[in-house]
Amino acid sequence: MASEAAAEFPGAGEGSARVDTWIWSVRLTKTRSQAASACRAGHVRVNGDRVKPAYALKAGDEVRVRHEGRDRVVVVSRIVRKRVGAPVAVNCYVDNSPPPPPRELTTPIALRDRGTGRPTKRDRRTLDRLHGQGH
């Protein structure tokens, strides 16, 4: 049975794996360095606690990752130590993430015409008000 699991999921194994390696392996981040940086910045929580990149992750743990402005909440169902394809990666966790907000409700990005130069103080204040940071 263990050989079947190894054939189906390369790098799969019993026990535990580093949290930064697992996040990268199941494609929640593009690179392992991004996963490690997210851990060091406090954007990764396992069972509600902030963790370091070398934290030992086990099956059944709940992992919360804040990446690219979105919270991902996943429950580990299989430990993977090597990066796997997207169809295989989906089978390694249960996704409990809230759905992303519709595009219509996201804050519009203020675009400036090419060649207009640096924004003035008045322009910056207008942009801050648009983003909800102003008074």
CSV table of C-alpha atoms in Angstrom, one decimal:
chain,number,residue,atom,x,y,z
A,1,MET,CA,0.0,0.0,0.0
A,2,ALA,CA,2.9,2.4,0.8
A,3,SER,CA,4.4,1.7,-2.7
A,4,GLU,CA,1.0,2.6,-4.3
A,5,ALA,CA,0.9,5.9,-2.4
A,6,ALA,CA,4.5,6.7,-3.4
A,7,ALA,CA,3.7,5.9,-7.0
A,8,GLU,CA,0.5,8.1,-7.0
A,9,PHE,CA,2.0,10.9,-5.0
A,10,PRO,CA,5.8,11.4,-5.5
A,11,GLY,CA,7.5,12.6,-2.4
A,12,ALA,CA,4.5,11.5,-0.2
A,13,GLY,CA,5.3,10.0,3.1
A,14,GLU,CA,4.2,9.3,6.6
A,15,GLY,CA,5.0,11.7,9.4
A,16,SER,CA,5.6,15.3,8.9
A,17,ALA,CA,7.1,17.9,6.6
A,18,ARG,CA,8.4,21.5,6.8
A,19,VAL,CA,5.5,23.9,6.5
A,20,ASP,CA,7.2,26.1,3.9
A,21,THR,CA,8.0,23.0,1.8
A,22,TRP,CA,4.5,21.7,2.0
A,23,ILE,CA,2.9,25.1,1.1
A,24,TRP,CA,5.2,25.3,-2.0
A,25,SER,CA,4.6,21.6,-2.8
A,26,VAL,CA,0.8,21.9,-3.0
A,27,ARG,CA,1.1,25.1,-5.0
A,28,LEU,CA,-0.3,27.6,-2.5
A,29,THR,CA,2.8,29.8,-3.3
A,30,LYS,CA,4.8,30.0,-6.5
A,31,THR,CA,8.3,29.5,-4.9
A,32,ARG,CA,9.6,28.0,-1.7
A,33,SER,CA,11.3,31.3,-0.9
A,34,GLN,CA,7.9,33.0,-1.0
A,35,ALA,CA,6.5,30.4,1.4
A,36,ALA,CA,9.4,30.9,3.8
A,37,SER,CA,9.1,34.7,3.6
A,38,ALA,CA,5.4,34.4,4.4
A,39,CYS,CA,6.2,32.2,7.4
A,40,ARG,CA,8.8,34.7,8.7
A,41,ALA,CA,6.4,37.6,8.1
A,42,GLY,CA,3.7,35.9,10.2
A,43,HIS,CA,1.3,35.3,7.3
A,44,VAL,CA,1.2,31.5,7.9
A,45,ARG,CA,-0.7,30.0,10.9
A,46,VAL,CA,-1.0,26.4,11.8
A,47,ASN,CA,-3.9,25.6,14.1
A,48,GLY,CA,-4.1,29.3,15.0
A,49,ASP,CA,-0.5,29.8,15.9
A,50,ARG,CA,2.1,31.7,13.8
A,51,VAL,CA,4.9,29.3,12.7
A,52,LYS,CA,8.4,29.4,11.5
A,53,PRO,CA,9.4,27.9,8.1
A,54,ALA,CA,10.8,24.8,9.7
A,55,TYR,CA,7.6,23.9,11.7
A,56,ALA,CA,6.8,20.2,11.3
A,57,LEU,CA,3.4,19.9,9.6
A,58,LYS,CA,1.2,16.8,10.1
A,59,ALA,CA,-1.9,15.4,8.5
A,60,GLY,CA,-5.0,17.0,10.0
A,61,ASP,CA,-3.4,20.4,10.7
A,62,GLU,CA,-5.3,23.5,9.6
A,63,VAL,CA,-3.1,25.9,7.7
A,64,ARG,CA,-4.0,29.6,7.1
A,65,VAL,CA,-1.9,31.4,4.4
A,66,ARG,CA,-2.2,35.1,3.6
A,67,HIS,CA,-0.8,35.4,0.1
A,68,GLU,CA,-1.4,38.1,-2.6
A,69,GLY,CA,-4.1,39.8,-0.5
A,70,ARG,CA,-6.2,36.6,-0.1
A,71,ASP,CA,-6.6,34.3,2.9
A,72,ARG,CA,-6.4,30.6,2.1
A,73,VAL,CA,-7.6,28.1,4.8
A,74,VAL,CA,-6.7,24.5,4.1
A,75,VAL,CA,-6.7,21.3,6.1
A,76,VAL,CA,-3.8,19.0,5.4
A,77,SER,CA,-4.9,15.6,4.2
A,78,ARG,CA,-1.6,14.2,2.8
A,79,ILE,CA,2.0,15.1,3.5
A,80,VAL,CA,4.0,15.9,0.4
A,81,ARG,CA,7.7,16.9,0.4
A,82,LYS,CA,8.2,17.4,-3.3
A,83,ARG,CA,6.3,19.7,-5.7
A,84,VAL,CA,3.5,17.9,-7.5
A,85,GLY,CA,1.3,18.7,-10.4
A,86,ALA,CA,-1.9,20.7,-9.8
A,87,PRO,CA,-4.3,17.8,-10.1
A,88,VAL,CA,-2.3,15.8,-7.5
A,89,ALA,CA,-1.9,18.9,-5.3
A,90,VAL,CA,-5.6,19.4,-4.9
A,91,ASN,CA,-5.9,15.9,-3.3
A,92,CYS,CA,-3.4,16.8,-0.6
A,93,TYR,CA,-5.6,19.3,1.2
A,94,VAL,CA,-9.2,20.2,1.9
A,95,ASP,CA,-9.9,23.8,0.9
A,96,ASN,CA,-12.0,25.7,3.4
A,97,SER,CA,-11.1,29.2,2.0
A,98,PRO,CA,-13.8,31.8,1.7
A,99,PRO,CA,-14.6,32.6,-1.9
A,100,PRO,CA,-12.8,35.5,-3.4
A,101,PRO,CA,-14.7,38.8,-3.7
A,102,PRO,CA,-16.3,39.6,-7.0
A,103,ARG,CA,-14.3,41.8,-9.3
A,104,GLU,CA,-16.9,44.4,-9.2
A,105,LEU,CA,-16.5,44.9,-5.5
A,106,THR,CA,-12.7,45.2,-5.4
A,107,THR,CA,-11.1,48.6,-5.1
A,108,PRO,CA,-10.3,50.0,-8.6
A,109,ILE,CA,-6.7,50.7,-9.2
A,110,ALA,CA,-6.1,54.4,-10.1
A,111,LEU,CA,-4.3,54.5,-13.4
A,112,ARG,CA,-2.5,57.5,-14.6
A,113,ASP,CA,-1.9,58.4,-18.2
A,114,ARG,CA,1.6,57.6,-19.5
A,115,GLY,CA,3.9,60.6,-19.4
A,116,THR,CA,1.9,62.7,-16.9
A,117,GLY,CA,4.8,62.4,-14.4
A,118,ARG,CA,4.8,62.0,-10.7
A,119,PRO,CA,1.5,62.6,-8.8
A,120,THR,CA,1.2,65.9,-7.0
A,121,LYS,CA,0.4,66.1,-3.3
A,122,ARG,CA,-3.3,66.8,-4.2
A,123,ASP,CA,-3.3,63.7,-6.5
A,124,ARG,CA,-1.9,61.6,-3.7
A,125,ARG,CA,-4.5,62.8,-1.2
A,126,THR,CA,-7.2,62.0,-3.7
A,127,LEU,CA,-5.8,58.5,-4.2
A,128,ASP,CA,-5.6,58.0,-0.4
A,129,ARG,CA,-9.3,59.0,-0.1
A,130,LEU,CA,-10.2,56.6,-2.9
A,131,HIS,CA,-8.5,53.7,-1.2
A,132,GLY,CA,-10.1,54.6,2.2
A,133,GLN,CA,-6.9,55.7,3.9
A,134,GLY,CA,-7.7,59.4,4.1
A,135,HIS,CA,-9.7,61.3,6.8
